[in-house]
PDB file of C-alpha atoms in Angstrom:
ATOM      1  CA  ARG B   1     148.354  32.707  16.600  1.00  0.00           C
ATOM      2  CA  PRO B   2     144.685  31.645  16.941  1.00  0.00           C
ATOM      3  CA  LEU B   3     143.592  35.264  17.449  1.00  0.00           C
ATOM      4  CA  GLN B   4     145.504  36.315  14.344  1.00  0.00           C
ATOM      5  CA  LEU B   5     143.695  33.619  12.343  1.00  0.00           C
ATOM      6  CA  ILE B   6     140.340  34.856  13.645  1.00  0.00           C
ATOM      7  CA  VAL B   7     141.112  38.423  12.605  1.00  0.00           C
ATOM      8  CA  GLU B   8     142.374  37.359   9.176  1.00  0.00           C
ATOM      9  CA  ASN B   9     139.501  34.985   8.406  1.00  0.00           C
ATOM     10  CA  LEU B  10     136.561  36.696  10.145  1.00  0.00           C
ATOM     11  CA  PRO B  11     137.049  40.438   9.595  1.00  0.00           C
ATOM     12  CA  GLY B  12     133.310  41.110  10.027  1.00  0.00           C
ATOM     13  CA  LEU B  13     133.153  39.556  13.510  1.00  0.00           C
ATOM     14  CA  VAL B  14     130.908  41.553  15.872  1.00  0.00           C
ATOM     15  CA  GLU B  15     131.163  39.516  19.101  1.00  0.00           C
ATOM     16  CA  LEU B  16     134.174  37.765  20.616  1.00  0.00           C
ATOM     17  CA  SER B  17     134.609  35.918  23.907  1.00  0.00           C
ATOM     18  CA  VAL B  18     138.140  34.923  24.809  1.00  0.00           C
ATOM     19  CA  SER B  19     137.837  32.486  27.684  1.00  0.00           C
ATOM     20  CA  ILE B  20     140.663  30.829  29.443  1.00  0.00           C
ATOM     21  CA  ALA B  21     140.172  27.150  30.274  1.00  0.00           C
ATOM     22  CA  ALA B  22     141.018  26.186  33.841  1.00  0.00           C
ATOM     23  CA  HIS B  23     143.195  23.281  32.763  1.00  0.00           C
ATOM     24  CA  SER B  24     145.443  25.320  30.480  1.00  0.00           C
ATOM     25  CA  LEU B  25     146.105  28.642  32.176  1.00  0.00           C
ATOM     26  CA  ASP B  26     149.691  28.843  30.990  1.00  0.00           C
ATOM     27  CA  ASP B  27     148.716  28.483  27.337  1.00  0.00           C
ATOM     28  CA  ASN B  28     145.810  30.929  27.277  1.00  0.00           C
ATOM     29  CA  GLN B  29     146.947  34.243  28.655  1.00  0.00           C
ATOM     30  CA  PHE B  30     145.345  37.290  27.093  1.00  0.00           C
ATOM     31  CA  THR B  31     148.048  39.936  26.704  1.00  0.00           C
ATOM     32  CA  ASN B  32     148.572  43.437  25.365  1.00  0.00           C
ATOM     33  CA  GLU B  33     149.609  41.859  22.058  1.00  0.00           C
ATOM     34  CA  SER B  34     146.277  40.015  21.963  1.00  0.00           C
ATOM     35  CA  ALA B  35     144.482  43.344  22.312  1.00  0.00           C
ATOM     36  CA  ARG B  36     146.569  44.796  19.478  1.00  0.00           C
ATOM     37  CA  ILE B  37     145.503  41.933  17.203  1.00  0.00           C
ATOM     38  CA  ILE B  38     141.837  42.190  18.194  1.00  0.00           C
ATOM     39  CA  GLY B  39     142.009  45.930  17.558  1.00  0.00           C
ATOM     40  CA  ASN B  40     141.984  45.091  13.850  1.00  0.00           C
ATOM     41  CA  LEU B  41     138.401  43.799  14.042  1.00  0.00           C
ATOM     42  CA  GLN B  42     136.736  46.940  12.734  1.00  0.00           C
ATOM     43  CA  HIS B  43     133.155  45.756  13.354  1.00  0.00           C
ATOM     44  CA  LEU B  44     133.574  44.290  16.829  1.00  0.00           C
ATOM     45  CA  ARG B  45     130.792  45.417  19.182  1.00  0.00           C
ATOM     46  CA  GLN B  46     131.217  43.026  22.100  1.00  0.00           C
ATOM     47  CA  LEU B  47     134.437  41.766  23.684  1.00  0.00           C
ATOM     48  CA  ARG B  48     134.575  39.482  26.719  1.00  0.00           C
ATOM     49  CA  ILE B  49     137.959  38.542  28.100  1.00  0.00           C
ATOM     50  CA  GLY B  50     138.173  35.637  30.507  1.00  0.00           C
ATOM     51  CA  ILE B  51     134.604  34.967  31.557  1.00  0.00           C
ATOM     52  CA  ALA B  52     132.943  31.708  30.692  1.00  0.00           C
ATOM     53  CA  ASN B  53     131.235  28.872  32.427  1.00  0.00           C
ATOM     54  CA  LEU B  54     133.716  26.489  34.044  1.00  0.00           C
ATOM     55  CA  SER B  55     136.699  28.665  33.253  1.00  0.00           C
ATOM     56  CA  VAL B  56     138.697  31.299  35.011  1.00  0.00           C
ATOM     57  CA  GLY B  57     139.573  34.720  33.780  1.00  0.00           C
ATOM     58  CA  TRP B  58     143.239  35.422  33.471  1.00  0.00           C
ATOM     59  CA  SER B  59     144.180  38.587  31.734  1.00  0.00           C
ATOM     60  CA  GLN B  60     147.600  40.162  31.603  1.00  0.00           C
ATOM     61  CA  ILE B  61     146.362  43.163  29.699  1.00  0.00           C
ATOM     62  CA  GLY B  62     147.379  46.534  30.995  1.00  0.00           C
ATOM     63  CA  ASP B  63     146.985  50.129  29.970  1.00  0.00           C
ATOM     64  CA  GLU B  64     148.638  49.496  26.596  1.00  0.00           C
ATOM     65  CA  ALA B  65     145.772  47.144  25.734  1.00  0.00           C
ATOM     66  CA  ALA B  66     143.212  49.564  27.148  1.00  0.00           C
ATOM     67  CA  TYR B  67     144.533  52.335  24.896  1.00  0.00           C
ATOM     68  CA  ARG B  68     144.306  50.020  21.868  1.00  0.00           C
ATOM     69  CA  LEU B  69     140.785  48.884  22.719  1.00  0.00           C
ATOM     70  CA  ALA B  70     139.788  52.523  23.231  1.00  0.00           C
ATOM     71  CA  GLU B  71     140.486  53.070  19.516  1.00  0.00           C
ATOM     72  CA  MET B  72     137.712  50.643  18.506  1.00  0.00           C
ATOM     73  CA  PRO B  73     134.742  52.950  17.842  1.00  0.00           C
ATOM     74  CA  THR B  74     132.208  50.145  17.347  1.00  0.00           C
ATOM     75  CA  LEU B  75     132.863  48.530  20.746  1.00  0.00           C
ATOM     76  CA  GLU B  76     129.688  48.752  22.867  1.00  0.00           C
ATOM     77  CA  SER B  77     130.244  45.991  25.423  1.00  0.00           C
ATOM     78  CA  LEU B  78     133.530  45.307  27.189  1.00  0.00           C
ATOM     79  CA  SER B  79     134.317  42.825  29.920  1.00  0.00           C
ATOM     80  CA  ILE B  80     137.781  43.009  31.430  1.00  0.00           C
ATOM     81  CA  GLY B  81     136.489  42.028  34.847  1.00  0.00           C
ATOM     82  CA  MET B  82     137.255  38.655  36.284  1.00  0.00           C
ATOM     83  CA  THR B  83     134.587  36.976  38.356  1.00  0.00           C
ATOM     84  CA  TYR B  84     135.739  33.458  39.117  1.00  0.00           C
ATOM     85  CA  TRP B  85     137.164  32.357  42.408  1.00  0.00           C
ATOM     86  CA  ILE B  86     140.685  31.358  41.334  1.00  0.00           C
ATOM     87  CA  SER B  87     141.304  34.048  38.797  1.00  0.00           C
ATOM     88  CA  GLU B  88     143.479  37.127  38.742  1.00  0.00           C
ATOM     89  CA  SER B  89     142.385  40.650  37.985  1.00  0.00           C
ATOM     90  CA  THR B  90     143.322  42.685  34.987  1.00  0.00           C
ATOM     91  CA  ASN B  91     146.383  44.934  35.052  1.00  0.00           C
ATOM     92  CA  VAL B  92     144.481  47.888  33.594  1.00  0.00           C
ATOM     93  CA  THR B  93     145.014  50.793  35.974  1.00  0.00           C
ATOM     94  CA  GLU B  94     142.518  53.491  36.882  1.00  0.00           C
ATOM     95  CA  GLU B  95     144.057  55.731  34.217  1.00  0.00           C
ATOM     96  CA  GLY B  96     143.621  53.064  31.524  1.00  0.00           C
ATOM     97  CA  LEU B  97     140.022  52.517  32.527  1.00  0.00           C
ATOM     98  CA  LYS B  98     139.348  56.262  32.438  1.00  0.00           C
ATOM     99  CA  VAL B  99     140.692  56.381  28.866  1.00  0.00           C
ATOM    100  CA  LEU B 100     138.324  53.564  27.896  1.00  0.00           C
ATOM    101  CA  CYS B 101     135.421  55.486  29.437  1.00  0.00           C
ATOM    102  CA  ARG B 102     136.334  58.733  27.673  1.00  0.00           C
ATOM    103  CA  LYS B 103     136.861  57.262  24.213  1.00  0.00           C
ATOM    104  CA  LEU B 104     134.226  54.535  23.928  1.00  0.00           C
ATOM    105  CA  GLN B 105     130.451  54.747  23.991  1.00  0.00           C
ATOM    106  CA  LEU B 106     129.943  51.595  26.017  1.00  0.00           C
ATOM    107  CA  ARG B 107     126.512  50.256  26.896  1.00  0.00           C
ATOM    108  CA  GLU B 108     127.918  47.398  29.016  1.00  0.00           C
ATOM    109  CA  LEU B 109     131.048  47.294  31.177  1.00  0.00           C
ATOM    110  CA  ASN B 110     132.407  44.600  33.490  1.00  0.00           C
ATOM    111  CA  ILE B 111     135.303  45.570  35.763  1.00  0.00           C
ATOM    112  CA  SER B 112     134.579  43.062  38.520  1.00  0.00           C
ATOM    113  CA  LYS B 113     137.321  41.769  40.755  1.00  0.00           C
ATOM    114  CA  PRO B 114     137.565  38.079  41.677  1.00  0.00           C
ATOM    115  CA  ARG B 115     136.611  37.040  45.179  1.00  0.00           C
ATOM    116  CA  TYR B 116     139.987  35.724  46.282  1.00  0.00           C
ATOM    117  CA  ASP B 117     142.369  38.037  44.449  1.00  0.00           C
ATOM    118  CA  THR B 118     143.966  40.432  46.897  1.00  0.00           C
ATOM    119  CA  ASP B 119     146.708  41.677  44.579  1.00  0.00           C
ATOM    120  CA  GLY B 120     144.815  42.792  41.465  1.00  0.00           C
ATOM    121  CA  ASN B 121     143.389  46.186  40.662  1.00  0.00           C
ATOM    122  CA  THR B 122     140.507  47.465  42.705  1.00  0.00           C
ATOM    123  CA  TYR B 123     138.988  50.593  41.269  1.00  0.00           C
ATOM    124  CA  ALA B 124     138.040  53.468  43.553  1.00  0.00           C
ATOM    125  CA  ASP B 125     135.641  56.409  43.567  1.00  0.00           C
ATOM    126  CA  SER B 126     137.426  58.326  40.802  1.00  0.00           C
ATOM    127  CA  VAL B 127     136.679  55.499  38.355  1.00  0.00           C
ATOM    128  CA  ALA B 128     133.020  55.463  39.387  1.00  0.00           C
ATOM    129  CA  VAL B 129     132.808  59.175  38.671  1.00  0.00           C
ATOM    130  CA  ALA B 130     134.566  58.728  35.286  1.00  0.00           C
ATOM    131  CA  ILE B 131     132.083  56.007  34.376  1.00  0.00           C
ATOM    132  CA  ALA B 132     129.121  58.182  35.321  1.00  0.00           C
ATOM    133  CA  ARG B 133     130.423  61.258  33.466  1.00  0.00           C
ATOM    134  CA  ASN B 134     131.690  59.598  30.310  1.00  0.00           C
ATOM    135  CA  LEU B 135     129.309  56.721  29.668  1.00  0.00           C
ATOM    136  CA  PRO B 136     125.806  58.214  29.568  1.00  0.00           C
ATOM    137  CA  GLY B 137     124.528  55.289  27.476  1.00  0.00           C
ATOM    138  CA  LEU B 138     125.683  52.642  29.961  1.00  0.00           C
ATOM    139  CA  VAL B 139     122.883  50.224  30.836  1.00  0.00           C
ATOM    140  CA  VAL B 140     124.874  47.365  32.429  1.00  0.00           C
ATOM    141  CA  LEU B 141     127.704  47.823  34.917  1.00  0.00           C
ATOM    142  CA  GLN B 142     129.367  44.947  36.734  1.00  0.00           C
ATOM    143  CA  ALA B 143     131.821  46.221  39.323  1.00  0.00           C
ATOM    144  CA  ASN B 144     131.796  43.559  42.030  1.00  0.00           C
ATOM    145  CA  LEU B 145     134.343  43.841  44.840  1.00  0.00           C
ATOM    146  CA  ASN B 146     135.715  47.230  43.845  1.00  0.00           C
ATOM    147  CA  ASN B 147     136.194  50.066  46.309  1.00  0.00           C
ATOM    148  CA  PHE B 148     133.324  52.263  45.178  1.00  0.00           C
ATOM    149  CA  GLY B 149     132.045  54.216  48.162  1.00  0.00           C
ATOM    150  CA  SER B 150     128.480  55.395  48.640  1.00  0.00           C
ATOM    151  CA  GLU B 151     129.334  58.903  47.407  1.00  0.00           C
ATOM    152  CA  ALA B 152     130.766  57.538  44.168  1.00  0.00           C
ATOM    153  CA  MET B 153     127.749  55.339  43.577  1.00  0.00           C
ATOM    154  CA  LYS B 154     125.364  58.312  43.513  1.00  0.00           C
ATOM    155  CA  PRO B 155     126.363  59.559  40.045  1.00  0.00           C
ATOM    156  CA  ILE B 156     126.408  56.005  38.674  1.00  0.00           C
ATOM    157  CA  SER B 157     123.019  55.073  40.042  1.00  0.00           C
ATOM    158  CA  SER B 158     121.411  58.283  38.829  1.00  0.00           C
ATOM    159  CA  GLY B 159     122.865  57.719  35.361  1.00  0.00           C
ATOM    160  CA  LEU B 160     121.677  54.121  35.115  1.00  0.00           C
ATOM    161  CA  LEU B 161     118.102  54.719  36.227  1.00  0.00           C
TER     162      LEU B 161
END
């Protein structure tokens, strides 16, 4: 309900951080439905899910949310990566991430994986190539602890320099 109130009362919002407080993980899960609601913010340029000081990222979004976020043409910065030590990764698959890369003109992207999460998504070389091919305007990429090999990093590094 809080996200719905934000959308209804702040339709011109351009930046949104949805952080999950460590003490209330069960009450603050970001879901596919959350992404559907946020998709109504027609001016949103920056969306951060689950990264904030002294909090953990916990996102249950999957490809359904990725497809909805991919329909937001003003989105320039997207963080679905989780970087804190007790957090879980996103459920967005490689295919969902590729759709985001093809449809959005992102300048910043965070798809980092948390240090101690062994079950969440880890993106491989094909995602690195999709990022390099589809996001020529990308200036910030955070992809900590993913499985990008040295061959996949070549197109990314040449595109970011």
